[in-house]
PDB file of C-alpha atoms in Angstrom:
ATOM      1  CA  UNK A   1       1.981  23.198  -8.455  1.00 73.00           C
ATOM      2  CA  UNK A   2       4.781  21.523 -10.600  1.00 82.00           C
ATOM      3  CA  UNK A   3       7.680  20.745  -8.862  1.00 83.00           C
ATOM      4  CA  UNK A   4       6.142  20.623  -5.614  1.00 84.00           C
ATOM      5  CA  UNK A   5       4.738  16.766  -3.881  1.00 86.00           C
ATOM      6  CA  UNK A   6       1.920  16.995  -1.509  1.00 81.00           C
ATOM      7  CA  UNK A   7       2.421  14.945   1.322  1.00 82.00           C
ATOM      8  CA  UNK A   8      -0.664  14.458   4.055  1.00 80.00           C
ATOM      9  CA  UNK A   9       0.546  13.674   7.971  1.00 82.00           C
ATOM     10  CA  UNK A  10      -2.449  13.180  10.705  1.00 79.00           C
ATOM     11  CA  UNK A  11      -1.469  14.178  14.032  1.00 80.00           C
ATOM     12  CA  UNK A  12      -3.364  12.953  16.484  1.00 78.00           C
ATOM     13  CA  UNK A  13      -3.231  14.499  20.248  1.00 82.00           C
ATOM     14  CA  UNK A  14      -3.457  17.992  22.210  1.00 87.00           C
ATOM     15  CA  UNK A  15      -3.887  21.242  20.476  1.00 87.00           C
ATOM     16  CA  UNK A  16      -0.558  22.221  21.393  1.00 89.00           C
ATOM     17  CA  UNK A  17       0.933  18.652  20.352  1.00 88.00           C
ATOM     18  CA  UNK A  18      -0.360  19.743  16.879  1.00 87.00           C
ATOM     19  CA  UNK A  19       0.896  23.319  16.858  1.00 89.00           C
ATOM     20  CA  UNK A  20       4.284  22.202  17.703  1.00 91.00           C
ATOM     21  CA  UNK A  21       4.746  19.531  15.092  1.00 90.00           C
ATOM     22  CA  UNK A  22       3.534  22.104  12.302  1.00 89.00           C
ATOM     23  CA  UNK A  23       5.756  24.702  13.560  1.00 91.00           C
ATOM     24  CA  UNK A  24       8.807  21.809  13.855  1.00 92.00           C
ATOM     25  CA  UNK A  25       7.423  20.998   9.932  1.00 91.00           C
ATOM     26  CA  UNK A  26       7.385  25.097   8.787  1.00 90.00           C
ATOM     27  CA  UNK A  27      11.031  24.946  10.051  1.00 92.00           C
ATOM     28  CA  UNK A  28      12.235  22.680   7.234  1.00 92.00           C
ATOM     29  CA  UNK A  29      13.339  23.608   4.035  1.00 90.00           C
ATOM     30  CA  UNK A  30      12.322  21.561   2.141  1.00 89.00           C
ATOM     31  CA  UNK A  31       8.746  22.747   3.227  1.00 89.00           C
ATOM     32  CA  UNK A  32       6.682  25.200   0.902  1.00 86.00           C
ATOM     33  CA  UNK A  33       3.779  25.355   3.209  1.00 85.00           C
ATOM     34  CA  UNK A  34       2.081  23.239   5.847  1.00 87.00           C
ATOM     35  CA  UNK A  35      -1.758  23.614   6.193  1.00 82.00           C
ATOM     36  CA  UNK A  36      -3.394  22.552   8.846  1.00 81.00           C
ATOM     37  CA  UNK A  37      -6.808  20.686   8.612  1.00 81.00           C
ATOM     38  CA  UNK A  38      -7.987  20.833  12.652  1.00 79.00           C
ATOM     39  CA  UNK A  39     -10.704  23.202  11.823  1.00 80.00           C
ATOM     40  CA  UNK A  40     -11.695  22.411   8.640  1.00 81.00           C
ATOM     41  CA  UNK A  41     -14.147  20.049   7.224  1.00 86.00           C
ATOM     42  CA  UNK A  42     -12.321  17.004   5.411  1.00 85.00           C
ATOM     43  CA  UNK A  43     -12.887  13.224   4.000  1.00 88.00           C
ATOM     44  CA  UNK A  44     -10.806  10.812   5.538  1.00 88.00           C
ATOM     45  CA  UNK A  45     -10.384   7.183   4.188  1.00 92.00           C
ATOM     46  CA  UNK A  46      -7.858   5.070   4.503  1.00 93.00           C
ATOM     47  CA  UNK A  47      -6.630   2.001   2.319  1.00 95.00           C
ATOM     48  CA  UNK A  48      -6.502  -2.070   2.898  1.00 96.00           C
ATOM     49  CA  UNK A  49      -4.981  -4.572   1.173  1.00 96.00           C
ATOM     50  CA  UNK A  50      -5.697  -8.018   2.569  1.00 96.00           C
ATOM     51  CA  UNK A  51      -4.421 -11.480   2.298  1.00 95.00           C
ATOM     52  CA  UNK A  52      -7.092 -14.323   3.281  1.00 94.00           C
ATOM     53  CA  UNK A  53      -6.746 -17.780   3.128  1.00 91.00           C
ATOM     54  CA  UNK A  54      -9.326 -19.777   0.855  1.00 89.00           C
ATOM     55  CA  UNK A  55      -8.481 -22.563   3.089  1.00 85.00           C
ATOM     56  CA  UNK A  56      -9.318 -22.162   6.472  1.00 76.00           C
ATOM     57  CA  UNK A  57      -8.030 -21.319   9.459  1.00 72.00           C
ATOM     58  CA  UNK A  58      -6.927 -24.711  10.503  1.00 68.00           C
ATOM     59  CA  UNK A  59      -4.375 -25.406   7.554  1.00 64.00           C
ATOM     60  CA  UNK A  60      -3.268 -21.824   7.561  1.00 56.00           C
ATOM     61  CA  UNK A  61       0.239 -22.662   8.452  1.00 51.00           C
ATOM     62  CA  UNK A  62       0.617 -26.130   9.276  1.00 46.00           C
ATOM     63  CA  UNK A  63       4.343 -26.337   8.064  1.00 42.00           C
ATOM     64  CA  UNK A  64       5.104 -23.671  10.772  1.00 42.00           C
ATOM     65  CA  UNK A  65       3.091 -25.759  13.383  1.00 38.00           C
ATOM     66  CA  UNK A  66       0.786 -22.538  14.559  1.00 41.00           C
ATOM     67  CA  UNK A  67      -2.489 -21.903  13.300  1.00 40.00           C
ATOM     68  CA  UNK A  68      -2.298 -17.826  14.545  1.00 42.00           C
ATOM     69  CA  UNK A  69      -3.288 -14.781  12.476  1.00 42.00           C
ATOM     70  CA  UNK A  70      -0.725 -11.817  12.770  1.00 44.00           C
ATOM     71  CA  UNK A  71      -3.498  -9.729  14.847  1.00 46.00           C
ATOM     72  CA  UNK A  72      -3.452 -13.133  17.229  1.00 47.00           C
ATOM     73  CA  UNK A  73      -0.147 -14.958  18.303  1.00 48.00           C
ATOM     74  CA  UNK A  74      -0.413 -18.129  20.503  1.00 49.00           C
ATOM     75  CA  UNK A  75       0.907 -19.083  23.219  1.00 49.00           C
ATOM     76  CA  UNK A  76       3.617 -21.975  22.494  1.00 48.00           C
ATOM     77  CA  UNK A  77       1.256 -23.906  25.308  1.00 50.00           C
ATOM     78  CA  UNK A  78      -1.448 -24.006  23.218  1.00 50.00           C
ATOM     79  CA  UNK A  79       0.542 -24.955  20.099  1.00 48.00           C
ATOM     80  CA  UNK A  80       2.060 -28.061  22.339  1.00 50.00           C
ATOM     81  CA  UNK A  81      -2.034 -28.833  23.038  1.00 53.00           C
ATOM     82  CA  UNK A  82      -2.534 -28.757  19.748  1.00 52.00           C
ATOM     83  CA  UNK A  83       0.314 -31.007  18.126  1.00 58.00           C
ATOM     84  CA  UNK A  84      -1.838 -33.987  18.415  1.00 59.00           C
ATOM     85  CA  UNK A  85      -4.868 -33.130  17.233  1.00 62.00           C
ATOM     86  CA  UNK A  86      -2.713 -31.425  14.401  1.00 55.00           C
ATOM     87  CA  UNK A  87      -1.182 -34.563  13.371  1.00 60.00           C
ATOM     88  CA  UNK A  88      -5.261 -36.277  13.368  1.00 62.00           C
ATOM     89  CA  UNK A  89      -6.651 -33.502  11.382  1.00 61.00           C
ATOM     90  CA  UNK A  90      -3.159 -33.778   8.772  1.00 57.00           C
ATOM     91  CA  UNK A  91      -3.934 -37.675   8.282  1.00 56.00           C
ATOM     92  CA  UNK A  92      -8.145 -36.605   7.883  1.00 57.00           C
ATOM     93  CA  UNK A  93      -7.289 -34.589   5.677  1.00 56.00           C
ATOM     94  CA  UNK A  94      -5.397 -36.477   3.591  1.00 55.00           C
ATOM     95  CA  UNK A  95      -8.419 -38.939   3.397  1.00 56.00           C
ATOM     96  CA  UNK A  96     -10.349 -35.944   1.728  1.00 59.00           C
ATOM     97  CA  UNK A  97     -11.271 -36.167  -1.880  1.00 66.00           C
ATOM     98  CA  UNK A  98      -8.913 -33.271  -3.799  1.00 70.00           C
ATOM     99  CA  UNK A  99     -12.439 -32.674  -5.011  1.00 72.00           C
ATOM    100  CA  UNK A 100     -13.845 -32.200  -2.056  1.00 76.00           C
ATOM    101  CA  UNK A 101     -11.059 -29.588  -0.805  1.00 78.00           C
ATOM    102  CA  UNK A 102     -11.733 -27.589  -4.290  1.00 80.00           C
ATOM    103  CA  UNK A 103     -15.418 -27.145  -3.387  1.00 83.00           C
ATOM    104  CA  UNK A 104     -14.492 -26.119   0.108  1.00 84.00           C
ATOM    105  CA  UNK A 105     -12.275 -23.286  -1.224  1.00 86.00           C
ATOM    106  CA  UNK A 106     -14.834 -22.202  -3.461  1.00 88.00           C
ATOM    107  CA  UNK A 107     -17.536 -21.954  -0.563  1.00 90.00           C
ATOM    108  CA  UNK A 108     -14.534 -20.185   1.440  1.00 90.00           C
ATOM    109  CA  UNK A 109     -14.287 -17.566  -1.006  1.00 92.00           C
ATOM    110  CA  UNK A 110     -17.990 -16.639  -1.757  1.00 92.00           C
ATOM    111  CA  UNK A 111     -18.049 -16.029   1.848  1.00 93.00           C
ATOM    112  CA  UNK A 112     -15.762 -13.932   1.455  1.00 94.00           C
ATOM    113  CA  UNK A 113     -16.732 -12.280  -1.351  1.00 94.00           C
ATOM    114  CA  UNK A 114     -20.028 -11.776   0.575  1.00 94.00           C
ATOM    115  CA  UNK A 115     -18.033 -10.322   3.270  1.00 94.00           C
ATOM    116  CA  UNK A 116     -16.200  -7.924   0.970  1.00 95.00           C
ATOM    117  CA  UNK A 117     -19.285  -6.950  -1.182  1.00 94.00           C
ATOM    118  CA  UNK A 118     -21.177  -5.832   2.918  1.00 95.00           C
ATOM    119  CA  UNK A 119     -18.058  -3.550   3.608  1.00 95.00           C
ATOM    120  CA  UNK A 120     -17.945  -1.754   0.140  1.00 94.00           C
ATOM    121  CA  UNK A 121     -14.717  -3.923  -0.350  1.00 95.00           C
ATOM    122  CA  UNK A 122     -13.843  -6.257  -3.917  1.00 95.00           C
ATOM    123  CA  UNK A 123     -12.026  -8.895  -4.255  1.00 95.00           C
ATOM    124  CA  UNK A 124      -8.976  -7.810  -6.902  1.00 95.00           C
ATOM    125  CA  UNK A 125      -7.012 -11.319  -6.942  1.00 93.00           C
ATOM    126  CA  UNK A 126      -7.661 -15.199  -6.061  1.00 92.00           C
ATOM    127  CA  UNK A 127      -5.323 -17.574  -6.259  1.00 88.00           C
ATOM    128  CA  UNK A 128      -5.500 -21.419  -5.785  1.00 83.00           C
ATOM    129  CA  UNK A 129      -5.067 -21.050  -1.419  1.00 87.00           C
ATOM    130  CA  UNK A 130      -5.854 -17.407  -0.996  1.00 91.00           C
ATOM    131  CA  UNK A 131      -7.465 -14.348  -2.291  1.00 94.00           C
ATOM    132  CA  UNK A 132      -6.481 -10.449  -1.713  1.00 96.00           C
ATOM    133  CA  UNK A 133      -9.543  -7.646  -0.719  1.00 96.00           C
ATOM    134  CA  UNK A 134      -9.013  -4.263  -1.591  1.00 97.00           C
ATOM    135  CA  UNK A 135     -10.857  -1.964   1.396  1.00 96.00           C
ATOM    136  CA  UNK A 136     -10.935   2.156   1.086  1.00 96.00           C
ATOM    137  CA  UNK A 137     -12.806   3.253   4.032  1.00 95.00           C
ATOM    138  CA  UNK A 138     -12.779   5.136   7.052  1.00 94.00           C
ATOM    139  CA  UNK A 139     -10.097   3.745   9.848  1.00 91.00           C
ATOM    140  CA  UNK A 140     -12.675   1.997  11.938  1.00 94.00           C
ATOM    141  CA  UNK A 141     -14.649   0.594   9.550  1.00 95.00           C
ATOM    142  CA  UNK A 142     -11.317  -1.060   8.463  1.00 95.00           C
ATOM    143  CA  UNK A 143     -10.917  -1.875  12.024  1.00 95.00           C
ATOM    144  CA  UNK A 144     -13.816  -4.002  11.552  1.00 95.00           C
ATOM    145  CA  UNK A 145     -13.324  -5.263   8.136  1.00 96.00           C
ATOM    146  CA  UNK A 146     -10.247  -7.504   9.871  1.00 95.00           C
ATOM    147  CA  UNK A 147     -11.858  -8.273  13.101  1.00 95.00           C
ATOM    148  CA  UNK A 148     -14.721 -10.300  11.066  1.00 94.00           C
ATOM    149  CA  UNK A 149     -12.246 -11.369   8.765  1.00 93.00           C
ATOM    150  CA  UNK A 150      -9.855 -12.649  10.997  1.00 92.00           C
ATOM    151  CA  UNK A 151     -11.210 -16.472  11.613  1.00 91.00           C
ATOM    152  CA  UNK A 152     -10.945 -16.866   7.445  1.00 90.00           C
ATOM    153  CA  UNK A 153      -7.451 -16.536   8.349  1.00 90.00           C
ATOM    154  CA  UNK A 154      -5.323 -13.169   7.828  1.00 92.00           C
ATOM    155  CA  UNK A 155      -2.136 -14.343   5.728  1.00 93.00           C
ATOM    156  CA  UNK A 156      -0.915 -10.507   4.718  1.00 94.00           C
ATOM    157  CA  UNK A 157      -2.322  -7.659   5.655  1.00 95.00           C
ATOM    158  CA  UNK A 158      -0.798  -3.523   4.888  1.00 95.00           C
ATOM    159  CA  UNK A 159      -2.731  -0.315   5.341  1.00 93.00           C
ATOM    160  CA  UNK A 160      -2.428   2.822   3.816  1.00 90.00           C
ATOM    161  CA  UNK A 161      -2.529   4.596   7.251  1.00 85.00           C
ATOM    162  CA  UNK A 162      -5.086   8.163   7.152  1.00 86.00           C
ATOM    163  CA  UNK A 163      -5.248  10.084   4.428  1.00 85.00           C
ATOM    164  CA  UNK A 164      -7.240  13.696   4.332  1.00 83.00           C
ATOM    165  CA  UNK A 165      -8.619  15.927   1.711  1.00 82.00           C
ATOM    166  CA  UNK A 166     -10.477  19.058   2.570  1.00 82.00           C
ATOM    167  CA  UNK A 167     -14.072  19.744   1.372  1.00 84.00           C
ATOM    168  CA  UNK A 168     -13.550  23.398   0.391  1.00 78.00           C
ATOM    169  CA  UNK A 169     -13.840  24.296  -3.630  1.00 70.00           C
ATOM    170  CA  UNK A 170     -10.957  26.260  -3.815  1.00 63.00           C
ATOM    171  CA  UNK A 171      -8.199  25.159  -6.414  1.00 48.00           C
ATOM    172  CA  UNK A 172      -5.468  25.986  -4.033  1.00 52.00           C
ATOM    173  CA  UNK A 173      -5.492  25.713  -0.313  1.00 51.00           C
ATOM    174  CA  UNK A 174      -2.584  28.079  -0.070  1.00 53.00           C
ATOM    175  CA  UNK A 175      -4.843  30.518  -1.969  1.00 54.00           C
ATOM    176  CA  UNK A 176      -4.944  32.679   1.608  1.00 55.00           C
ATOM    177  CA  UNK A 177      -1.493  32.540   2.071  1.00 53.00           C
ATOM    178  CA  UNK A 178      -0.226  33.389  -1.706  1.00 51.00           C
ATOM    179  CA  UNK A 179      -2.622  36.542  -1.678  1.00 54.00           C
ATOM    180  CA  UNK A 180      -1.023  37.858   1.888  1.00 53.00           C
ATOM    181  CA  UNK A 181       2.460  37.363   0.639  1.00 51.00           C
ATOM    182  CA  UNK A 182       1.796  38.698  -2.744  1.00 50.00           C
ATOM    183  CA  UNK A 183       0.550  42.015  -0.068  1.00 55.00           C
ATOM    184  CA  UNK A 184       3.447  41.996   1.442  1.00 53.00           C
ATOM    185  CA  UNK A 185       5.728  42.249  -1.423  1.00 51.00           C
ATOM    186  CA  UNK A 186       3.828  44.429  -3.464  1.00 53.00           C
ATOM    187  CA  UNK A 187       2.632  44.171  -7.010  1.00 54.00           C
ATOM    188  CA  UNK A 188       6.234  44.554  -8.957  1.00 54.00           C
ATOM    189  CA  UNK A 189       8.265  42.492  -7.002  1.00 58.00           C
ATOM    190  CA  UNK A 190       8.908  38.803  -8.407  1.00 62.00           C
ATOM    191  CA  UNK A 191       8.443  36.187  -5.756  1.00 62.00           C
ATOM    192  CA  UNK A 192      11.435  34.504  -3.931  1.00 66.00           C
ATOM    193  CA  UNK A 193      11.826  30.617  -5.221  1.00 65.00           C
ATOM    194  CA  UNK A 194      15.284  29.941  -3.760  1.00 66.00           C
ATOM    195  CA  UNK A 195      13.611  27.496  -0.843  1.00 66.00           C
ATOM    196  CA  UNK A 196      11.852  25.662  -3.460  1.00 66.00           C
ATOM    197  CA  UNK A 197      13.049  22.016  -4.250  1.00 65.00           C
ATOM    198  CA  UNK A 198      14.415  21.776  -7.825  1.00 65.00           C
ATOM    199  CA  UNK A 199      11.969  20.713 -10.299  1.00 52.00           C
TER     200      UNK A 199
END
């Protein structure tokens, strides 16, 4: 409908939990119409982009001395543990070939490309330290796209949150509701746009 945005909100909760937030939403002027979904039969998917690191958990974030993903803090007793054997794996690794590193990256990332290509997910950038999956599934099978990922190391991660389309063929889904109110005013009279937003 031009001039109109569709926006989708998932509720989750009671019955009457959803019945009062789509009577607080039918309140609002600025809304046309809110349909409601409980009953119906719909697709839900939901959207991932993800930051991994191409090199390794362990010089994820040296500089910040913590080698955490955002799903897993540490403690700050386990980073004080860990300073020492930081500061041997820092000189080690200096001792590696830049070769060497290169090749480790690469193996890095066709895990993860394996990974990615399991899940239904592609890879959609790759730089020289990390690449970036792109994920559309349902919530819990992202749920388990960034548990498995997680030990790769998670460097960014943002989700699109729930999104829900309904199965039914019809062109509108306020097809119901525009014949009723086209009963109710009768066949001459013009409808009433005054609550609509301006287009």
């Amino acid at each position: 409908i031009p001039g109109l945005s569709r926006m989708t909100i998932t509720v989750k909760g009671e019955q009457a939990v959803v019945q009062q937030a789509r009577k607080q939403l039918q309140d609002l002027p600025q809304v046309w119409a809110v349909v409601d979904l409980s009953d119906a039969k719909v697709v839900e998917r939901e959207i991932l982009l993800i930051k991994l690191s191409t090199l390794g958990p362990d010089r994820l974030s040296r500089g910040e001395g913590s080698t955490c993903t955002p799903r897993q803090p540490q403690s700050s007793g386990i980073v004080r543990e860990h300073e020492e054997e930081v500061e041997e794996e820092d000189a080690a690794a200096e001792a590696v070939a830049p070769h060497m590193q290169v090749v480790e990256c690469s193996r890095r990332l066709g895990y993860i490309r394996n990974l990615a290509t399991m899940f239904g997910a592609k890879v959609v950038d790759v730089g020289a330290e990390c690449c970036i999956v792109e994920l559309c599934a349902k919530s819990d099978r992202v749920d388990a796209f960034m548990k498995i990922a997680a030990p790769f190391g998670i460097l960014e991660a943002a989700r699109s949150g729930r999104m829900a389309m309904s199965r039914a063929a019809k062109l509108s889904l306020y097809e119901d509701n525009a014949e009723a109110d086209a009963e109710e005013m009768g066949d001459g009279a013009a409808p009433d746009l005054s609550h609509l937003p301006p287009s």
